[in-house]
Amino acid sequence: MIKVEGLTKRYARNVAVNNISFEVEKGQIVGFLGPNGAGKTTTMRVLTCFLPPTDGRAEVAGFDVIEKPMEVKRRIGYLPETPPVYPEMEVVEYVEFVGRLKGVPKNELTRRVDEVCDRCNVGDVKTRLIGKLSKGYRQRVGLASAIIHNPDVLILDEPTAGLDPEQRKETLGLIKELAGEHTIILSTHILPEVEQTCEKVIIISRGKLVATDTMANLNSRLRGAELVSVEVEGRSGSLNRDSVQQRLEQIPGVSKVTYREARQDRLLFHVESMQGKTVRPDIARCIVQADWNLIELHTAGLSLEEIFLQLTSSDKPTGGAQ
Amino acid sequence: MTNIWIICRKELKGYFASPIAYGLMAFFALIFGYFFYAAVAIFVLRSTDPMMMQRGMPMDVNEWVVRPVMMNVSVIGLFIIPMITMRLFAEEKKTGTIELLATSPVEDIEIIVGKWLAAVLLYGSILLLSSVNLAVLFLYGSPEWKPIFVAYLGLLLQGACLLAIGTFISNCTKNQIIAGAGTFAICLLLWVLSWVSAYETSTMGKVIAYLSVTDHFENFSKGVIDTRDVVYYASLTFFGLFLTSRSMESLRWRA
């Protein structure tokens, strides 16, 4: 449904998006992840024909964004970060206006407006001025107008930004509901949201593609490895940090040992295992054999948060990324 | 075509949903009323003047009231026009709603013409307010309606071209104040250009004087439609709209 090849967007001085390629299949719901300023919005603006790419190609529903912008625009529903609403308009008036603009036939317009307003739970504020609505309602009005022409592709730029937890849950639920009929790209920097809603994740950082994978793969790939937190104490006097680290590194199945901090006489290490290996019993045995006190041993686990940080904090793509 | 109308209607609603339209109308009615009163007062004073009575010819209402008042309106227009156009694009750029228009299946030129057309319609309806005062003339005298009609046409043409320029300037900035001030400066400049002809008689002086918007209105105020003036206004309008479409395109490339 969406095909991006070698997309690059350069502004006067800086490169916002650098040689990104990805594909999204029909009906998929894709999370577009990255820290602030990573190039998410720019990529979305290229896809919606708001900005032309400096280099590379982007296709939506088989139409090139440069050669056939009208066809692309007809098939896309776009909700920018701040919903593009006119405060002096009533909700119905606004949704109708967008419907007309997107070319919804006249005889269907009223029915469609009612439909999307109900769908997005703004039926109760239909005749209110948008300027008087709360942020959550405005967001939903924006969403309602984005789906008014029943687009093939729905592009949502940070749809949950600035919402309270309740509204956030509602909005995500709504987006999930929409996934069946539309192909959805959803940008965010809030990870649990992606975990909850998306089937596939595209991670970018500083304009570069860091990883694209299905949620399940990404999880197993990065969580297959175990992260164990170990706290050790010497039986008599303080411990030598290096000798403990060496000892831990020698355990079969351990890929990386990092020293975290010292708590009085105790030392805290993080031990990462290799893919699919369980190292906790070995660590315990090793420490006991060395005649040290094992104070604490537990799995820290890589949260998506950490995966994300790991992927985006270094420039080079980590294992398996395209 | 339908797209132009959709945009135009939305803009008009925007004008009338906010105090802008009413404020401008009140402003215009006040100033026009004052000028109209002054012109009629002078007319009444002069017409009872024995010197004038001796000429044996009654004074012409068209020449003594309508014409000077219409000339005044063409200058009042210079003040109203920036206030009409300043929000057209600047506001949409500031609030981000321009993204909605630019990502909808609508051509740039349809957006521009729609917005400009709404501005022209608003300006036209503001001008129409003055017809209330002029109707009084018909009640107590017998002015000719054709020159009045031509004068209105001239005002509308002049307004259309300045509104096109204002639309362009509004497209260049996010800041409404800058858009308004810039448009006002250009309007003022295009008005005072005619003063050059007072002391400069060279070809250069003539060229500069030709560019003045108010000079071209003079014929209209007399009830004369000169093709030269129509061509001037029409070409300036096209120029303004053309610049707007270029600016809109550059917006996308520069972003």
JSON list of N, CA, C and O in Angstrom, two decimals, chain A residues 9 11 45 48-53 70 73-74 78 80 82 84-86 88-89 93-94 97-98 100-103, chain B residues 3 6-7 9-10 13-14 17 87 92 95-107 251-255:
[
{"chain": "A", "resi": 9, "resn": "LYS", "atom": "N", "xyz": [15.14, 13.80, 2.45]},
{"chain": "A", "resi": 9, "resn": "LYS", "atom": "CA", "xyz": [14.63, 15.17, 2.44]},
{"chain": "A", "resi": 9, "resn": "LYS", "atom": "C", "xyz": [15.65, 16.07, 3.10]},
{"chain": "A", "resi": 9, "resn": "LYS", "atom": "O", "xyz": [16.00, 15.87, 4.25]},
{"chain": "A", "resi": 11, "resn": "TYR", "atom": "N", "xyz": [16.70, 19.93, 4.09]},
{"chain": "A", "resi": 11, "resn": "TYR", "atom": "CA", "xyz": [16.34, 21.34, 4.21]},
{"chain": "A", "resi": 11, "resn": "TYR", "atom": "C", "xyz": [17.61, 22.13, 3.95]},
{"chain": "A", "resi": 11, "resn": "TYR", "atom": "O", "xyz": [18.66, 21.54, 3.74]},
{"chain": "A", "resi": 45, "resn": "ARG", "atom": "N", "xyz": [4.95, 14.01, 5.97]},
{"chain": "A", "resi": 45, "resn": "ARG", "atom": "CA", "xyz": [4.59, 15.12, 5.09]},
{"chain": "A", "resi": 45, "resn": "ARG", "atom": "C", "xyz": [4.91, 14.80, 3.63]},
{"chain": "A", "resi": 45, "resn": "ARG", "atom": "O", "xyz": [4.22, 15.25, 2.72]},
{"chain": "A", "resi": 48, "resn": "THR", "atom": "N", "xyz": [2.15, 12.54, 2.38]},
{"chain": "A", "resi": 48, "resn": "THR", "atom": "CA", "xyz": [0.87, 13.20, 2.16]},
{"chain": "A", "resi": 48, "resn": "THR", "atom": "C", "xyz": [0.96, 14.28, 1.10]},
{"chain": "A", "resi": 48, "resn": "THR", "atom": "O", "xyz": [0.04, 15.07, 0.93]},
{"chain": "A", "resi": 49, "resn": "CYS", "atom": "N", "xyz": [2.09, 14.33, 0.39]},
{"chain": "A", "resi": 49, "resn": "CYS", "atom": "CA", "xyz": [2.30, 15.31, -0.69]},
{"chain": "A", "resi": 49, "resn": "CYS", "atom": "C", "xyz": [2.35, 16.73, -0.18]},
{"chain": "A", "resi": 49, "resn": "CYS", "atom": "O", "xyz": [2.13, 17.68, -0.93]},
{"chain": "A", "resi": 50, "resn": "PHE", "atom": "N", "xyz": [2.62, 16.92, 1.10]},
{"chain": "A", "resi": 50, "resn": "PHE", "atom": "CA", "xyz": [2.75, 18.28, 1.60]},
{"chain": "A", "resi": 50, "resn": "PHE", "atom": "C", "xyz": [4.14, 18.81, 1.25]},
{"chain": "A", "resi": 50, "resn": "PHE", "atom": "O", "xyz": [4.30, 19.96, 0.91]},
{"chain": "A", "resi": 51, "resn": "LEU", "atom": "N", "xyz": [5.13, 17.92, 1.33]},
{"chain": "A", "resi": 51, "resn": "LEU", "atom": "CA", "xyz": [6.49, 18.28, 0.97]},
{"chain": "A", "resi": 51, "resn": "LEU", "atom": "C", "xyz": [6.96, 17.34, -0.12]},
{"chain": "A", "resi": 51, "resn": "LEU", "atom": "O", "xyz": [6.70, 16.14, -0.06]},
{"chain": "A", "resi": 52, "resn": "PRO", "atom": "N", "xyz": [7.68, 17.83, -1.09]},
{"chain": "A", "resi": 52, "resn": "PRO", "atom": "CA", "xyz": [8.26, 16.92, -2.08]},
{"chain": "A", "resi": 52, "resn": "PRO", "atom": "C", "xyz": [9.59, 16.39, -1.56]},
{"chain": "A", "resi": 52, "resn": "PRO", "atom": "O", "xyz": [10.30, 17.10, -0.84]},
{"chain": "A", "resi": 53, "resn": "PRO", "atom": "N", "xyz": [9.92, 15.13, -1.86]},
{"chain": "A", "resi": 53, "resn": "PRO", "atom": "CA", "xyz": [11.21, 14.60, -1.40]},
{"chain": "A", "resi": 53, "resn": "PRO", "atom": "C", "xyz": [12.36, 15.23, -2.19]},
{"chain": "A", "resi": 53, "resn": "PRO", "atom": "O", "xyz": [12.17, 15.62, -3.34]},
{"chain": "A", "resi": 70, "resn": "MET", "atom": "N", "xyz": [-2.60, 14.32, -6.86]},
{"chain": "A", "resi": 70, "resn": "MET", "atom": "CA", "xyz": [-4.06, 14.38, -6.65]},
{"chain": "A", "resi": 70, "resn": "MET", "atom": "C", "xyz": [-4.62, 13.00, -6.28]},
{"chain": "A", "resi": 70, "resn": "MET", "atom": "O", "xyz": [-5.47, 12.88, -5.41]},
{"chain": "A", "resi": 73, "resn": "LYS", "atom": "N", "xyz": [-3.54, 12.19, -2.74]},
{"chain": "A", "resi": 73, "resn": "LYS", "atom": "CA", "xyz": [-4.28, 12.98, -1.75]},
{"chain": "A", "resi": 73, "resn": "LYS", "atom": "C", "xyz": [-5.70, 12.44, -1.56]},
{"chain": "A", "resi": 73, "resn": "LYS", "atom": "O", "xyz": [-6.25, 12.50, -0.47]},
{"chain": "A", "resi": 74, "resn": "ARG", "atom": "N", "xyz": [-6.28, 11.96, -2.67]},
{"chain": "A", "resi": 74, "resn": "ARG", "atom": "CA", "xyz": [-7.64, 11.43, -2.59]},
{"chain": "A", "resi": 74, "resn": "ARG", "atom": "C", "xyz": [-7.71, 10.18, -1.71]},
{"chain": "A", "resi": 74, "resn": "ARG", "atom": "O", "xyz": [-8.75, 9.86, -1.16]},
{"chain": "A", "resi": 78, "resn": "TYR", "atom": "N", "xyz": [-5.14, 12.39, 6.65]},
{"chain": "A", "resi": 78, "resn": "TYR", "atom": "CA", "xyz": [-3.95, 12.82, 7.37]},
{"chain": "A", "resi": 78, "resn": "TYR", "atom": "C", "xyz": [-4.34, 13.64, 8.58]},
{"chain": "A", "resi": 78, "resn": "TYR", "atom": "O", "xyz": [-5.14, 14.56, 8.47]},
{"chain": "A", "resi": 80, "resn": "PRO", "atom": "N", "xyz": [-2.36, 15.81, 11.18]},
{"chain": "A", "resi": 80, "resn": "PRO", "atom": "CA", "xyz": [-1.08, 16.35, 11.66]},
{"chain": "A", "resi": 80, "resn": "PRO", "atom": "C", "xyz": [-1.07, 16.42, 13.19]},
{"chain": "A", "resi": 80, "resn": "PRO", "atom": "O", "xyz": [-2.12, 16.21, 13.82]},
{"chain": "A", "resi": 82, "resn": "THR", "atom": "N", "xyz": [-0.88, 18.89, 15.38]},
{"chain": "A", "resi": 82, "resn": "THR", "atom": "CA", "xyz": [-1.95, 19.73, 15.89]},
{"chain": "A", "resi": 82, "resn": "THR", "atom": "C", "xyz": [-3.09, 19.61, 14.90]},
{"chain": "A", "resi": 82, "resn": "THR", "atom": "O", "xyz": [-2.90, 19.90, 13.73]},
{"chain": "A", "resi": 84, "resn": "PRO", "atom": "N", "xyz": [-5.72, 20.21, 12.33]},
{"chain": "A", "resi": 84, "resn": "PRO", "atom": "CA", "xyz": [-5.91, 21.43, 11.55]},
{"chain": "A", "resi": 84, "resn": "PRO", "atom": "C", "xyz": [-7.37, 21.87, 11.54]},
{"chain": "A", "resi": 84, "resn": "PRO", "atom": "O", "xyz": [-8.06, 21.80, 10.54]},
{"chain": "A", "resi": 85, "resn": "VAL", "atom": "N", "xyz": [-7.84, 22.32, 12.69]},
{"chain": "A", "resi": 85, "resn": "VAL", "atom": "CA", "xyz": [-9.25, 22.70, 12.79]},
{"chain": "A", "resi": 85, "resn": "VAL", "atom": "C", "xyz": [-9.39, 24.23, 12.83]},
{"chain": "A", "resi": 85, "resn": "VAL", "atom": "O", "xyz": [-8.48, 24.93, 13.25]},
{"chain": "A", "resi": 86, "resn": "TYR", "atom": "N", "xyz": [-10.54, 24.69, 12.36]},
{"chain": "A", "resi": 86, "resn": "TYR", "atom": "CA", "xyz": [-10.81, 26.12, 12.42]},
{"chain": "A", "resi": 86, "resn": "TYR", "atom": "C", "xyz": [-11.65, 26.40, 13.66]},
{"chain": "A", "resi": 86, "resn": "TYR", "atom": "O", "xyz": [-12.78, 25.92, 13.74]},
{"chain": "A", "resi": 88, "resn": "GLU", "atom": "N", "xyz": [-13.35, 28.83, 14.62]},
{"chain": "A", "resi": 88, "resn": "GLU", "atom": "CA", "xyz": [-14.61, 29.57, 14.47]},
{"chain": "A", "resi": 88, "resn": "GLU", "atom": "C", "xyz": [-15.71, 28.73, 13.83]},
{"chain": "A", "resi": 88, "resn": "GLU", "atom": "O", "xyz": [-16.81, 29.21, 13.61]},
{"chain": "A", "resi": 89, "resn": "MET", "atom": "N", "xyz": [-15.39, 27.46, 13.54]},
{"chain": "A", "resi": 89, "resn": "MET", "atom": "CA", "xyz": [-16.40, 26.61, 12.90]},
{"chain": "A", "resi": 89, "resn": "MET", "atom": "C", "xyz": [-17.05, 25.67, 13.91]},
{"chain": "A", "resi": 89, "resn": "MET", "atom": "O", "xyz": [-16.42, 25.27, 14.89]},
{"chain": "A", "resi": 93, "resn": "GLU", "atom": "N", "xyz": [-19.97, 21.57, 10.81]},
{"chain": "A", "resi": 93, "resn": "GLU", "atom": "CA", "xyz": [-19.60, 22.45, 9.70]},
{"chain": "A", "resi": 93, "resn": "GLU", "atom": "C", "xyz": [-18.20, 22.10, 9.20]},
{"chain": "A", "resi": 93, "resn": "GLU", "atom": "O", "xyz": [-17.96, 22.01, 7.99]},
{"chain": "A", "resi": 94, "resn": "TYR", "atom": "N", "xyz": [-17.30, 21.90, 10.17]},
{"chain": "A", "resi": 94, "resn": "TYR", "atom": "CA", "xyz": [-15.92, 21.61, 9.83]},
{"chain": "A", "resi": 94, "resn": "TYR", "atom": "C", "xyz": [-15.80, 20.26, 9.12]},
{"chain": "A", "resi": 94, "resn": "TYR", "atom": "O", "xyz": [-15.16, 20.15, 8.07]},
{"chain": "A", "resi": 97, "resn": "PHE", "atom": "N", "xyz": [-17.05, 20.54, 5.72]},
{"chain": "A", "resi": 97, "resn": "PHE", "atom": "CA", "xyz": [-16.12, 21.29, 4.87]},
{"chain": "A", "resi": 97, "resn": "PHE", "atom": "C", "xyz": [-15.00, 20.37, 4.37]},
{"chain": "A", "resi": 97, "resn": "PHE", "atom": "O", "xyz": [-14.69, 20.33, 3.18]},
{"chain": "A", "resi": 98, "resn": "VAL", "atom": "N", "xyz": [-14.42, 19.61, 5.30]},
{"chain": "A", "resi": 98, "resn": "VAL", "atom": "CA", "xyz": [-13.35, 18.71, 4.92]},
{"chain": "A", "resi": 98, "resn": "VAL", "atom": "C", "xyz": [-13.88, 17.66, 3.93]},
{"chain": "A", "resi": 98, "resn": "VAL", "atom": "O", "xyz": [-13.22, 17.33, 2.95]},
{"chain": "A", "resi": 100, "resn": "ARG", "atom": "N", "xyz": [-16.30, 17.94, 1.77]},
{"chain": "A", "resi": 100, "resn": "ARG", "atom": "CA", "xyz": [-16.43, 18.56, 0.44]},
{"chain": "A", "resi": 100, "resn": "ARG", "atom": "C", "xyz": [-15.06, 18.69, -0.20]},
{"chain": "A", "resi": 100, "resn": "ARG", "atom": "O", "xyz": [-14.89, 18.42, -1.40]},
{"chain": "A", "resi": 101, "resn": "LEU", "atom": "N", "xyz": [-14.11, 19.13, 0.60]},
{"chain": "A", "resi": 101, "resn": "LEU", "atom": "CA", "xyz": [-12.76, 19.36, 0.10]},
{"chain": "A", "resi": 101, "resn": "LEU", "atom": "C", "xyz": [-12.16, 18.05, -0.43]},
{"chain": "A", "resi": 101, "resn": "LEU", "atom": "O", "xyz": [-11.44, 18.02, -1.42]},
{"chain": "A", "resi": 102, "resn": "LYS", "atom": "N", "xyz": [-12.48, 16.96, 0.25]},
{"chain": "A", "resi": 102, "resn": "LYS", "atom": "CA", "xyz": [-11.91, 15.67, -0.14]},
{"chain": "A", "resi": 102, "resn": "LYS", "atom": "C", "xyz": [-12.74, 15.00, -1.23]},
{"chain": "A", "resi": 102, "resn": "LYS", "atom": "O", "xyz": [-12.45, 13.87, -1.63]},
{"chain": "A", "resi": 103, "resn": "GLY", "atom": "N", "xyz": [-13.79, 15.67, -1.63]},
{"chain": "A", "resi": 103, "resn": "GLY", "atom": "CA", "xyz": [-14.57, 15.15, -2.75]},
{"chain": "A", "resi": 103, "resn": "GLY", "atom": "C", "xyz": [-15.59, 14.09, -2.40]},
{"chain": "A", "resi": 103, "resn": "GLY", "atom": "O", "xyz": [-15.87, 13.21, -3.21]},
{"chain": "B", "resi": 3, "resn": "ASN", "atom": "N", "xyz": [-14.33, 23.39, -6.19]},
{"chain": "B", "resi": 3, "resn": "ASN", "atom": "CA", "xyz": [-13.35, 23.55, -5.11]},
{"chain": "B", "resi": 3, "resn": "ASN", "atom": "C", "xyz": [-13.16, 25.01, -4.75]},
{"chain": "B", "resi": 3, "resn": "ASN", "atom": "O", "xyz": [-13.05, 25.36, -3.59]},
{"chain": "B", "resi": 6, "resn": "ILE", "atom": "N", "xyz": [-16.01, 26.02, -2.68]},
{"chain": "B", "resi": 6, "resn": "ILE", "atom": "CA", "xyz": [-15.94, 25.46, -1.32]},
{"chain": "B", "resi": 6, "resn": "ILE", "atom": "C", "xyz": [-15.03, 26.30, -0.45]},
{"chain": "B", "resi": 6, "resn": "ILE", "atom": "O", "xyz": [-15.37, 26.67, 0.68]},
{"chain": "B", "resi": 7, "resn": "ILE", "atom": "N", "xyz": [-13.85, 26.64, -0.98]},
{"chain": "B", "resi": 7, "resn": "ILE", "atom": "CA", "xyz": [-12.89, 27.45, -0.23]},
{"chain": "B", "resi": 7, "resn": "ILE", "atom": "C", "xyz": [-13.46, 28.84, 0.01]},
{"chain": "B", "resi": 7, "resn": "ILE", "atom": "O", "xyz": [-13.38, 29.38, 1.12]},
{"chain": "B", "resi": 9, "resn": "ARG", "atom": "N", "xyz": [-16.51, 29.87, 0.13]},
{"chain": "B", "resi": 9, "resn": "ARG", "atom": "CA", "xyz": [-17.60, 29.88, 1.10]},
{"chain": "B", "resi": 9, "resn": "ARG", "atom": "C", "xyz": [-17.07, 29.78, 2.53]},
{"chain": "B", "resi": 9, "resn": "ARG", "atom": "O", "xyz": [-17.54, 30.45, 3.43]},
{"chain": "B", "resi": 10, "resn": "LYS", "atom": "N", "xyz": [-16.07, 28.94, 2.68]},
{"chain": "B", "resi": 10, "resn": "LYS", "atom": "CA", "xyz": [-15.48, 28.78, 4.00]},
{"chain": "B", "resi": 10, "resn": "LYS", "atom": "C", "xyz": [-14.85, 30.09, 4.47]},
{"chain": "B", "resi": 10, "resn": "LYS", "atom": "O", "xyz": [-15.00, 30.48, 5.64]},
{"chain": "B", "resi": 13, "resn": "LYS", "atom": "N", "xyz": [-17.53, 32.61, 5.41]},
{"chain": "B", "resi": 13, "resn": "LYS", "atom": "CA", "xyz": [-18.07, 32.26, 6.72]},
{"chain": "B", "resi": 13, "resn": "LYS", "atom": "C", "xyz": [-17.12, 32.69, 7.81]},
{"chain": "B", "resi": 13, "resn": "LYS", "atom": "O", "xyz": [-17.54, 33.20, 8.86]},
{"chain": "B", "resi": 14, "resn": "GLY", "atom": "N", "xyz": [-15.82, 32.51, 7.55]},
{"chain": "B", "resi": 14, "resn": "GLY", "atom": "CA", "xyz": [-14.80, 32.92, 8.52]},
{"chain": "B", "resi": 14, "resn": "GLY", "atom": "C", "xyz": [-14.86, 34.42, 8.78]},
{"chain": "B", "resi": 14, "resn": "GLY", "atom": "O", "xyz": [-14.76, 34.86, 9.92]},
{"chain": "B", "resi": 17, "resn": "ALA", "atom": "N", "xyz": [-18.11, 35.08, 10.70]},
{"chain": "B", "resi": 17, "resn": "ALA", "atom": "CA", "xyz": [-18.23, 34.46, 12.02]},
{"chain": "B", "resi": 17, "resn": "ALA", "atom": "C", "xyz": [-17.37, 35.21, 13.04]},
{"chain": "B", "resi": 17, "resn": "ALA", "atom": "O", "xyz": [-17.51, 35.03, 14.23]},
{"chain": "B", "resi": 87, "resn": "ARG", "atom": "N", "xyz": [-5.24, 38.06, 6.98]},
{"chain": "B", "resi": 87, "resn": "ARG", "atom": "CA", "xyz": [-5.41, 36.76, 7.61]},
{"chain": "B", "resi": 87, "resn": "ARG", "atom": "C", "xyz": [-5.45, 35.60, 6.61]},
{"chain": "B", "resi": 87, "resn": "ARG", "atom": "O", "xyz": [-5.23, 34.46, 6.98]},
{"chain": "B", "resi": 92, "resn": "GLU", "atom": "N", "xyz": [-3.67, 30.69, 8.44]},
{"chain": "B", "resi": 92, "resn": "GLU", "atom": "CA", "xyz": [-3.64, 29.24, 8.18]},
{"chain": "B", "resi": 92, "resn": "GLU", "atom": "C", "xyz": [-2.25, 28.67, 8.37]},
{"chain": "B", "resi": 92, "resn": "GLU", "atom": "O", "xyz": [-2.07, 27.54, 8.80]},
{"chain": "B", "resi": 95, "resn": "THR", "atom": "N", "xyz": [-1.69, 28.55, 12.32]},
{"chain": "B", "resi": 95, "resn": "THR", "atom": "CA", "xyz": [-2.40, 27.51, 13.06]},
{"chain": "B", "resi": 95, "resn": "THR", "atom": "C", "xyz": [-2.18, 26.12, 12.47]},
{"chain": "B", "resi": 95, "resn": "THR", "atom": "O", "xyz": [-2.59, 25.14, 13.05]},
{"chain": "B", "resi": 96, "resn": "GLY", "atom": "N", "xyz": [-1.56, 26.06, 11.30]},
{"chain": "B", "resi": 96, "resn": "GLY", "atom": "CA", "xyz": [-1.29, 24.76, 10.70]},
{"chain": "B", "resi": 96, "resn": "GLY", "atom": "C", "xyz": [-2.40, 24.21, 9.84]},
{"chain": "B", "resi": 96, "resn": "GLY", "atom": "O", "xyz": [-2.29, 23.12, 9.29]},
{"chain": "B", "resi": 97, "resn": "THR", "atom": "N", "xyz": [-3.49, 24.96, 9.72]},
{"chain": "B", "resi": 97, "resn": "THR", "atom": "CA", "xyz": [-4.60, 24.45, 8.90]},
{"chain": "B", "resi": 97, "resn": "THR", "atom": "C", "xyz": [-4.23, 24.43, 7.43]},
{"chain": "B", "resi": 97, "resn": "THR", "atom": "O", "xyz": [-4.90, 23.77, 6.64]},
{"chain": "B", "resi": 98, "resn": "ILE", "atom": "N", "xyz": [-3.16, 25.14, 7.08]},
{"chain": "B", "resi": 98, "resn": "ILE", "atom": "CA", "xyz": [-2.72, 25.12, 5.68]},
{"chain": "B", "resi": 98, "resn": "ILE", "atom": "C", "xyz": [-2.39, 23.69, 5.27]},
{"chain": "B", "resi": 98, "resn": "ILE", "atom": "O", "xyz": [-2.53, 23.31, 4.12]},
{"chain": "B", "resi": 99, "resn": "GLU", "atom": "N", "xyz": [-1.98, 22.88, 6.27]},
{"chain": "B", "resi": 99, "resn": "GLU", "atom": "CA", "xyz": [-1.64, 21.49, 5.98]},
{"chain": "B", "resi": 99, "resn": "GLU", "atom": "C", "xyz": [-2.87, 20.70, 5.50]},
{"chain": "B", "resi": 99, "resn": "GLU", "atom": "O", "xyz": [-2.76, 19.82, 4.67]},
{"chain": "B", "resi": 100, "resn": "LEU", "atom": "N", "xyz": [-4.02, 21.07, 6.05]},
{"chain": "B", "resi": 100, "resn": "LEU", "atom": "CA", "xyz": [-5.25, 20.42, 5.61]},
{"chain": "B", "resi": 100, "resn": "LEU", "atom": "C", "xyz": [-5.52, 20.75, 4.15]},
{"chain": "B", "resi": 100, "resn": "LEU", "atom": "O", "xyz": [-5.79, 19.87, 3.34]},
{"chain": "B", "resi": 101, "resn": "LEU", "atom": "N", "xyz": [-5.44, 22.04, 3.81]},
{"chain": "B", "resi": 101, "resn": "LEU", "atom": "CA", "xyz": [-5.71, 22.45, 2.44]},
{"chain": "B", "resi": 101, "resn": "LEU", "atom": "C", "xyz": [-4.69, 21.84, 1.48]},
{"chain": "B", "resi": 101, "resn": "LEU", "atom": "O", "xyz": [-5.05, 21.35, 0.41]},
{"chain": "B", "resi": 102, "resn": "ALA", "atom": "N", "xyz": [-3.41, 21.87, 1.89]},
{"chain": "B", "resi": 102, "resn": "ALA", "atom": "CA", "xyz": [-2.36, 21.43, 0.99]},
{"chain": "B", "resi": 102, "resn": "ALA", "atom": "C", "xyz": [-2.35, 19.92, 0.81]},
{"chain": "B", "resi": 102, "resn": "ALA", "atom": "O", "xyz": [-1.79, 19.42, -0.15]},
{"chain": "B", "resi": 103, "resn": "THR", "atom": "N", "xyz": [-2.97, 19.17, 1.73]},
{"chain": "B", "resi": 103, "resn": "THR", "atom": "CA", "xyz": [-2.99, 17.72, 1.57]},
{"chain": "B", "resi": 103, "resn": "THR", "atom": "C", "xyz": [-4.36, 17.23, 1.09]},
{"chain": "B", "resi": 103, "resn": "THR", "atom": "O", "xyz": [-4.62, 16.04, 1.10]},
{"chain": "B", "resi": 104, "resn": "SER", "atom": "N", "xyz": [-5.22, 18.15, 0.73]},
{"chain": "B", "resi": 104, "resn": "SER", "atom": "CA", "xyz": [-6.51, 17.76, 0.16]},
{"chain": "B", "resi": 104, "resn": "SER", "atom": "C", "xyz": [-6.40, 17.77, -1.37]},
{"chain": "B", "resi": 104, "resn": "SER", "atom": "O", "xyz": [-5.57, 18.49, -1.92]},
{"chain": "B", "resi": 105, "resn": "PRO", "atom": "N", "xyz": [-7.23, 16.98, -2.03]},
{"chain": "B", "resi": 105, "resn": "PRO", "atom": "CA", "xyz": [-7.14, 16.93, -3.49]},
{"chain": "B", "resi": 105, "resn": "PRO", "atom": "C", "xyz": [-7.66, 18.22, -4.14]},
{"chain": "B", "resi": 105, "resn": "PRO", "atom": "O", "xyz": [-8.67, 18.23, -4.83]},
{"chain": "B", "resi": 106, "resn": "VAL", "atom": "N", "xyz": [-6.98, 19.29, -3.90]},
{"chain": "B", "resi": 106, "resn": "VAL", "atom": "CA", "xyz": [-7.35, 20.60, -4.43]},
{"chain": "B", "resi": 106, "resn": "VAL", "atom": "C", "xyz": [-6.09, 21.24, -4.99]},
{"chain": "B", "resi": 106, "resn": "VAL", "atom": "O", "xyz": [-5.03, 21.15, -4.37]},
{"chain": "B", "resi": 107, "resn": "GLU", "atom": "N", "xyz": [-6.19, 21.86, -6.18]},
{"chain": "B", "resi": 107, "resn": "GLU", "atom": "CA", "xyz": [-5.02, 22.52, -6.75]},
{"chain": "B", "resi": 107, "resn": "GLU", "atom": "C", "xyz": [-4.72, 23.80, -5.97]},
{"chain": "B", "resi": 107, "resn": "GLU", "atom": "O", "xyz": [-5.64, 24.45, -5.46]},
{"chain": "B", "resi": 251, "resn": "LEU", "atom": "N", "xyz": [6.84, 27.51, -1.02]},
{"chain": "B", "resi": 251, "resn": "LEU", "atom": "CA", "xyz": [6.59, 27.09, 0.35]},
{"chain": "B", "resi": 251, "resn": "LEU", "atom": "C", "xyz": [6.84, 25.60, 0.51]},
{"chain": "B", "resi": 251, "resn": "LEU", "atom": "O", "xyz": [7.39, 25.13, 1.48]},
{"chain": "B", "resi": 252, "resn": "ARG", "atom": "N", "xyz": [6.38, 24.86, -0.49]},
{"chain": "B", "resi": 252, "resn": "ARG", "atom": "CA", "xyz": [6.54, 23.41, -0.43]},
{"chain": "B", "resi": 252, "resn": "ARG", "atom": "C", "xyz": [7.98, 22.99, -0.60]},
{"chain": "B", "resi": 252, "resn": "ARG", "atom": "O", "xyz": [8.45, 22.08, 0.05]},
{"chain": "B", "resi": 253, "resn": "TRP", "atom": "N", "xyz": [8.67, 23.69, -1.50]},
{"chain": "B", "resi": 253, "resn": "TRP", "atom": "CA", "xyz": [10.04, 23.27, -1.76]},
{"chain": "B", "resi": 253, "resn": "TRP", "atom": "C", "xyz": [10.97, 23.69, -0.65]},
{"chain": "B", "resi": 253, "resn": "TRP", "atom": "O", "xyz": [11.94, 23.03, -0.33]},
{"chain": "B", "resi": 254, "resn": "ARG", "atom": "N", "xyz": [10.68, 24.86, -0.06]},
{"chain": "B", "resi": 254, "resn": "ARG", "atom": "CA", "xyz": [11.55, 25.33, 1.01]},
{"chain": "B", "resi": 254, "resn": "ARG", "atom": "C", "xyz": [11.13, 24.72, 2.35]},
{"chain": "B", "resi": 254, "resn": "ARG", "atom": "O", "xyz": [11.95, 24.25, 3.11]},
{"chain": "B", "resi": 255, "resn": "ALA", "atom": "N", "xyz": [9.82, 24.80, 2.55]},
{"chain": "B", "resi": 255, "resn": "ALA", "atom": "CA", "xyz": [9.22, 24.30, 3.80]},
{"chain": "B", "resi": 255, "resn": "ALA", "atom": "C", "xyz": [9.96, 24.77, 5.03]},
{"chain": "B", "resi": 255, "resn": "ALA", "atom": "O", "xyz": [10.50, 24.02, 5.78]}
]
